[in-house]
Tab-separated table of C-alpha atoms in Angstrom:
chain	number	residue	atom	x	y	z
S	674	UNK	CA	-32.341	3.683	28.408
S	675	UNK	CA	-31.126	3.300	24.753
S	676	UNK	CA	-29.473	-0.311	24.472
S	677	UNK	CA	-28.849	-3.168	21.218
S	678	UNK	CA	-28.704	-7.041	21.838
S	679	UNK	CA	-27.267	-9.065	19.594
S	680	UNK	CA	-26.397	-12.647	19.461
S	681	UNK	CA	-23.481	-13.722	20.681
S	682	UNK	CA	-20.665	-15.501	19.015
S	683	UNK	CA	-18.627	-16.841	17.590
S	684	UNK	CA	-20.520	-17.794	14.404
S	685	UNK	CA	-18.950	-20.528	12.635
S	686	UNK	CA	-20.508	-21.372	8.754
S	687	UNK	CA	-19.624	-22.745	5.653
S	688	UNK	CA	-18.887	-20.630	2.545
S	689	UNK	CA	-21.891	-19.998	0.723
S	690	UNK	CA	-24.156	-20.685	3.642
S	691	UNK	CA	-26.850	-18.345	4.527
S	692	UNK	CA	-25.745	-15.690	7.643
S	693	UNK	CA	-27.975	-14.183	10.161
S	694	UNK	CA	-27.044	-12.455	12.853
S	695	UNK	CA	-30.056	-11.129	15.026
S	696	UNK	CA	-30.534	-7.724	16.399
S	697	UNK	CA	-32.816	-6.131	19.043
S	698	UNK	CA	-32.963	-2.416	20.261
S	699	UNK	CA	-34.386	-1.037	22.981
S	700	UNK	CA	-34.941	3.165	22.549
S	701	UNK	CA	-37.346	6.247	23.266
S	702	UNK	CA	-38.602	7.493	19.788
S	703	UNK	CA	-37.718	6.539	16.348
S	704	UNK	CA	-33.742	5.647	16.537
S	705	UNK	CA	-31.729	5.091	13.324
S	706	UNK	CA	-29.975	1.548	12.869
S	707	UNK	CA	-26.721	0.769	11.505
S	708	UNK	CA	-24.532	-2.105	10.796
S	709	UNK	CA	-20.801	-2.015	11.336
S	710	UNK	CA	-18.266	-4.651	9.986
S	711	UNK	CA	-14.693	-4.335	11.277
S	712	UNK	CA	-12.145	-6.905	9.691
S	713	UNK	CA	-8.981	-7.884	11.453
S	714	UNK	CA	-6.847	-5.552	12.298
S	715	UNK	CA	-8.672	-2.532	11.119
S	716	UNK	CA	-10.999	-0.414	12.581
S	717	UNK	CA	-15.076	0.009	11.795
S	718	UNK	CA	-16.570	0.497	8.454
S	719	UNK	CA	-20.161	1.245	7.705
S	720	UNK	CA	-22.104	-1.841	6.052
S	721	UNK	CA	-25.333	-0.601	6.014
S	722	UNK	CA	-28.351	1.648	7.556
S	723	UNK	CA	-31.715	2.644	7.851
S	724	UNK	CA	-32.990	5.718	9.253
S	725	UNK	CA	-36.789	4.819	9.689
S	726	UNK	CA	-39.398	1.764	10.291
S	727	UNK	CA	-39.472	-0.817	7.103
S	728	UNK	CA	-36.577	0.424	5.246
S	729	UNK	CA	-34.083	-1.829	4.122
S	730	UNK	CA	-30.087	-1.290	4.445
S	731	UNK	CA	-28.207	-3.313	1.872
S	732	UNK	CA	-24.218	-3.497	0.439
S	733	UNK	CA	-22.313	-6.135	-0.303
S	734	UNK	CA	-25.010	-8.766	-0.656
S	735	UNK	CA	-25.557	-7.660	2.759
S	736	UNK	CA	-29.133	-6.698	3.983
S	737	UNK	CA	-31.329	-5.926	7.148
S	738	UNK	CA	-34.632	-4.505	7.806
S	739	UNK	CA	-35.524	-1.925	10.250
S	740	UNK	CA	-39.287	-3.515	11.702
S	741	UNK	CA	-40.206	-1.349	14.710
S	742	UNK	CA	-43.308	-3.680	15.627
S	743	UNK	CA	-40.007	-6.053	16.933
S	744	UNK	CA	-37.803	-3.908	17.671
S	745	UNK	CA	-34.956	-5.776	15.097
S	746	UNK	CA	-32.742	-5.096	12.440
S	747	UNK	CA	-31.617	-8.146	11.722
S	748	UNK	CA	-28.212	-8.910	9.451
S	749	UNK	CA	-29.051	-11.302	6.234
S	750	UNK	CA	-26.835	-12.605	3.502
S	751	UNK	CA	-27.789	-15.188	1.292
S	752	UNK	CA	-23.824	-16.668	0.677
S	753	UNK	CA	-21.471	-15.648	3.057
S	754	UNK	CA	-17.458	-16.000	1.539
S	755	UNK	CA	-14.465	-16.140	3.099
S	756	UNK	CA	-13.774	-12.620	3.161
S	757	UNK	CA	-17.233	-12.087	5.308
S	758	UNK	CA	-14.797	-13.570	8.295
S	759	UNK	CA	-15.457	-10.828	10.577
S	760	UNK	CA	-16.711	-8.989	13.868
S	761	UNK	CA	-20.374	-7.351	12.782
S	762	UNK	CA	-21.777	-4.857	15.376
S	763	UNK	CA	-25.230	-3.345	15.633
S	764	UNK	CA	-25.915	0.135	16.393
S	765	UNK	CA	-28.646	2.816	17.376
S	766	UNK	CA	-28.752	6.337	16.844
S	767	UNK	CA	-31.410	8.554	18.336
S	768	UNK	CA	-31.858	11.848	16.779
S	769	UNK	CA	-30.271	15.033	18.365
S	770	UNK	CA	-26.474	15.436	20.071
S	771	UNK	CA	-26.235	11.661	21.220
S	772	UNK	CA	-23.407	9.039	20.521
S	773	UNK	CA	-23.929	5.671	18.249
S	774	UNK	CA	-25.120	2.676	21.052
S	775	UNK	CA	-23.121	0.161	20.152
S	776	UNK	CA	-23.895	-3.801	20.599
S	777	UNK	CA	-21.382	-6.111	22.083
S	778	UNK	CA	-19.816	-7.529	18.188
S	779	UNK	CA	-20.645	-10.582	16.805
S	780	UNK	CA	-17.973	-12.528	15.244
S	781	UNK	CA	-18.284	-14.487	12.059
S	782	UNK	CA	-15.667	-17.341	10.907
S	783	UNK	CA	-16.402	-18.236	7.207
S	784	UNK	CA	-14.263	-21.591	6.594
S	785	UNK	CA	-13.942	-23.039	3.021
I	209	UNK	CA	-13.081	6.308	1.858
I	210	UNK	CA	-12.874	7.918	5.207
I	211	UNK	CA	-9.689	10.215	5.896
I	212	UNK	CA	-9.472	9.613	9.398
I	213	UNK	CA	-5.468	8.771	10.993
I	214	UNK	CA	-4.806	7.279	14.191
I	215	UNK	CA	-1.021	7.201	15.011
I	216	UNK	CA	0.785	5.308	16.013
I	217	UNK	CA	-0.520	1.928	14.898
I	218	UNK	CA	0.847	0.182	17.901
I	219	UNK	CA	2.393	1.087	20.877
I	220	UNK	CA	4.266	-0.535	23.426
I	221	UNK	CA	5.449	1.269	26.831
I	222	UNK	CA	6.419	0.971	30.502
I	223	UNK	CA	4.148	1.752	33.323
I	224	UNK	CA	4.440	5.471	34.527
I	225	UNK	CA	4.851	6.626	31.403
I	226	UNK	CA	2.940	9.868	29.612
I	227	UNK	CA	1.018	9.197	25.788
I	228	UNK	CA	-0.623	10.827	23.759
I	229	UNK	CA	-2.561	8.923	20.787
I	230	UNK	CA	-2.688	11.151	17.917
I	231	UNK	CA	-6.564	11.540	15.996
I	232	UNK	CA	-7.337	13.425	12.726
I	233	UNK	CA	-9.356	13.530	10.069
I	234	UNK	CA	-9.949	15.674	7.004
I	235	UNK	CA	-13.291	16.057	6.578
I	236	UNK	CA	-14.298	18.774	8.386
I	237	UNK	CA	-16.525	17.188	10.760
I	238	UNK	CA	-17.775	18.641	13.721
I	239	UNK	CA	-18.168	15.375	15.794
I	240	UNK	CA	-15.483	13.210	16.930
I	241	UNK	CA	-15.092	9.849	19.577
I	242	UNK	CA	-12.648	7.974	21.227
I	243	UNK	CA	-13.846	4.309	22.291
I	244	UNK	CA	-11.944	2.027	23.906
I	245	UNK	CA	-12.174	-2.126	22.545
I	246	UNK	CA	-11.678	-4.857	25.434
I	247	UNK	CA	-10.669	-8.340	23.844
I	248	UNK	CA	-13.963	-9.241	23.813
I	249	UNK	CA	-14.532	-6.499	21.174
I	250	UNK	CA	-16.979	-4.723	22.894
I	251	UNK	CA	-16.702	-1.016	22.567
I	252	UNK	CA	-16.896	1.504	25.120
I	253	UNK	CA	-17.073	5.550	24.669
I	254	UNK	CA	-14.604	6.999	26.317
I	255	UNK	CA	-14.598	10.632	25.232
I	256	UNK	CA	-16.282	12.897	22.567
I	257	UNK	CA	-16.437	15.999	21.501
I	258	UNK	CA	-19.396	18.106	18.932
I	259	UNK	CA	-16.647	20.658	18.163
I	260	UNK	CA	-13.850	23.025	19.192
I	261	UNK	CA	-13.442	23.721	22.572
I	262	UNK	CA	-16.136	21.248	23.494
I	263	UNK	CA	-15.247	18.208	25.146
I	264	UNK	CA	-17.730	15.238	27.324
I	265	UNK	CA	-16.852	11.945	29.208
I	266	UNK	CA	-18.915	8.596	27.629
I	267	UNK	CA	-20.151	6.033	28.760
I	268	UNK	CA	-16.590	3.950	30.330
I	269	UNK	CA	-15.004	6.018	32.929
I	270	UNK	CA	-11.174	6.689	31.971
I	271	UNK	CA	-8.346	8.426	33.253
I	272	UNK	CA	-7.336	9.814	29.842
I	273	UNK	CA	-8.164	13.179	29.224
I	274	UNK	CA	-8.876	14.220	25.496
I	275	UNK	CA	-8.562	18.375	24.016
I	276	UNK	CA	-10.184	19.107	20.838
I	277	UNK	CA	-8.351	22.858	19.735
I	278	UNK	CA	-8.867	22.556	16.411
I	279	UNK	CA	-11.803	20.600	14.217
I	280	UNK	CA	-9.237	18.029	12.576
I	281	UNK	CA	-7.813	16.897	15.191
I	282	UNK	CA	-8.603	15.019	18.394
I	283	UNK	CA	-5.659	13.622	20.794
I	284	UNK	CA	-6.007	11.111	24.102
I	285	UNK	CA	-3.427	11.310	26.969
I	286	UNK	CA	-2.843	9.257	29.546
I	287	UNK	CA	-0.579	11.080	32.579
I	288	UNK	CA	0.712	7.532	33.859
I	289	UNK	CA	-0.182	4.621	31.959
I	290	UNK	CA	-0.766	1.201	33.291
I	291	UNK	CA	-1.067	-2.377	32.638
I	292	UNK	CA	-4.606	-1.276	33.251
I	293	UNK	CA	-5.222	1.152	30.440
I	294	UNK	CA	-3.729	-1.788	27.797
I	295	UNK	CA	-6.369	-2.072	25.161
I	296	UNK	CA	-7.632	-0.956	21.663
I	297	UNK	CA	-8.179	2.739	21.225
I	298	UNK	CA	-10.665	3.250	17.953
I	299	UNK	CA	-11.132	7.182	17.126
I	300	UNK	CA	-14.181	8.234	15.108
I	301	UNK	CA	-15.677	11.502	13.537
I	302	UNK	CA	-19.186	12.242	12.232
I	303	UNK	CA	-20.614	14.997	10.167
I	304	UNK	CA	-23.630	17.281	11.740
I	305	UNK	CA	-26.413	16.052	9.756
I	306	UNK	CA	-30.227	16.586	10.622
I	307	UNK	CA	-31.210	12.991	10.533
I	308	UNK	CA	-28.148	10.261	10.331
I	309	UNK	CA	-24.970	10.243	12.232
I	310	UNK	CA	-22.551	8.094	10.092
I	311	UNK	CA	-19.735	7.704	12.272
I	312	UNK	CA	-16.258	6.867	10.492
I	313	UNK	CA	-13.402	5.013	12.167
I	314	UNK	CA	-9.558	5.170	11.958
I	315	UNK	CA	-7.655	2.001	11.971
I	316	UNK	CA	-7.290	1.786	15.630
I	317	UNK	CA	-3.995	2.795	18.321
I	318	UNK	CA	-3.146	-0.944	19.787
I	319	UNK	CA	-1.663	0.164	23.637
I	320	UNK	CA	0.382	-2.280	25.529
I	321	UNK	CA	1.632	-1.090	28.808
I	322	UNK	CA	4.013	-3.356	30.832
């Protein structure tokens, strides 16, 4: 079946430190990926996607790229903040009628 | 910005009692979700539904039932709540588009039953 890993949390870093958060999928066909960020209290926004093999997604200093050789999409930035502080999930999408399949959240802590 | 409402915001009731948790959005999409968020964040479908009249279980069973008469708007009920059913409720809509399924979220229904 269709199914995302990613690594579990909490992530604790400095500010300006590099982030990655890693990201597997397992799917039939060519899925799309996505990147979800929901902040406290709120619900999910979209960070960033990529709809086929060896594009990159990128916003808010935010990037990942989709490789389909490893099955990954994983989530880059070069200097998280304080306002990255977060829960970051990963997300499939095959083509057709089916629902988003969602990866368990990983949650960021950016401390000053 | 997505125009998608959840209401209310929070909600805190005794066990027995009948909800509904209110869904809409106004952007004419055809697709919308309900998941349900466990402290651990993890999300699980509960319901969704590709348009009027149409309406499939996810992933999670639940006990709520959902009812999707008109494209804007998308309400959960739960017959009897229990401590059980206390969680996050996260409702979502998505345009049809050929190749991407963007999914947009409203700010969440926080359920406390006692």
């Amino acid at each position: 079946g269709n199914s995302v890993t990613q690594m579990e949390g909490p992530v604790t870093l400095s500010e300006e430190a590099f982030l990655t958060i890693n990201c597997t999928y397992t799917a039939t066909g060519y899925p799309s990926l996505f990147w979800y960020v929901q902040y406290p209290g709120e619900g999910l926004q979209l960070l960033l996607k990529a709809t086929k093999a060896d594009d990159k997604g990128s916003n808010k200093g935010f990037e990942a790229t989709y490789r389909k050789e490893t099955t990954s999409f994983h989530l880059e930035k070069g200097s998280v903040q304080v306002s990255d502080s977060a829960v970051y999930f990963c997300a499939l999408k095959r083509s057709g009628n089916t629902p988003l399949v969602f990866g368990k959240g990983t949650r960021l802590s950016v401390i000053a | 910005e997505a125009d998608i409402y959840q209401t209310p915001r929070y909600l805190v009731i005794g066990t027995g009692k009948k909800i509904t948790l209110e869904c809409s959005q106004t952007m004419g999409h055809d697709k919308m979700y309900w998941y349900q968020q466990d402290p651990g964040m993890e999300l699980h479908l509960i319901h969704y539904s590709y348009g009027v009249n149409s309406t499939e279980k996810g992933d999670l069973s639940s006990e709520s039932t959902v009812s999707r008469i008109r494209t804007e708007h998308f309400p959960l009920t739960l017959e009897s709540a229990r401590p059980s059913h206390t969680s996050q409720y996260l409702c979502a809509s998505s345009e049809r588009t050929p190749s991407t399924d963007t999914q947009y979220f409203g700010p969440g229904t926080r359920l406390t039953v006692l």
